[in-house]
Amino acid sequence: YDDSSVTGVQTCAFRSSAPIAVSSSLTLKYFAKDAGSNTETMQTQVYTIDTTPPVLTVSTLADGSHTNNAVLNISGTVSDTAGLKDLTVNGALVTVNPDGSYSYALNLVTLANLITIVATDQAGNHTSDSRTITLDQQAPVVTAFTPANGATNVAPGTTITATFSEDMKPETITSGSFVVSRFVGIKQV
């Protein structure tokens, strides 16, 4: 910017007529020169453009998991070449160790818990991981049997079914989960 008609102390601003393309960093050099041709020492400012989000790993239960533990430990690592600004779990700040590791104990509420872990770097780039974990501390209850409890004259080979108060994990229902006994009179045979 050069305007030799300016006298006295003035504030000037340079504005480029077109956007300045910046890929990953920019060094800006500038100086001021007054009407008497006095020139300021060259000034330099370096700008680094960071568009890379932090790298976040999360070690906890998988999305859609169920637990009966009211406290969920969330741990993992986070890193960013330009520097990490913060790490949060559901908005709460989490301390990150110098090696990038972290651990946070989250108190769950009964039923579905949306858990969001967000890592943000100094440039405002962020990486997030969200998952829903269900806290279920209520044991399932058998609500119905077919044939009904106490049924008589049940044909051999009849399929016995049980209905539960909630969805069950199929792998937890085994031949050891149920025992079918035959009673004669009041004695079990």
Short mmCIF file of C-alpha atoms in Angstrom, two decimals, residues 72-77 87 89 94-97 100-106:
data_model
loop_
_atom_site.label_atom_id
_atom_site.label_comp_id
_atom_site.label_asym_id
_atom_site.label_seq_id
_atom_site.Cartn_x
_atom_site.Cartn_y
_atom_site.Cartn_z
CA LEU A 72 -18.55 -47.21 32.01
CA ASN A 73 -14.79 -46.77 31.61
CA ILE A 74 -13.90 -44.98 28.39
CA SER A 75 -10.23 -44.96 27.44
CA GLY A 76 -8.05 -44.62 24.36
CA THR A 77 -5.56 -42.33 22.69
CA LEU A 87 -11.05 -33.85 24.58
CA VAL A 89 -16.94 -37.01 26.80
CA VAL A 94 -11.13 -35.13 29.95
CA THR A 95 -7.46 -34.99 30.95
CA VAL A 96 -5.12 -36.25 28.24
CA ASN A 97 -1.77 -37.63 29.42
CA GLY A 100 -1.91 -39.05 24.36
CA SER A 101 -3.72 -41.65 26.47
CA TYR A 102 -6.88 -40.86 28.41
CA SER A 103 -9.35 -42.60 30.68
CA TYR A 104 -12.74 -41.39 31.88
CA ALA A 105 -15.36 -43.02 34.12
CA LEU A 106 -18.87 -42.15 32.95
#
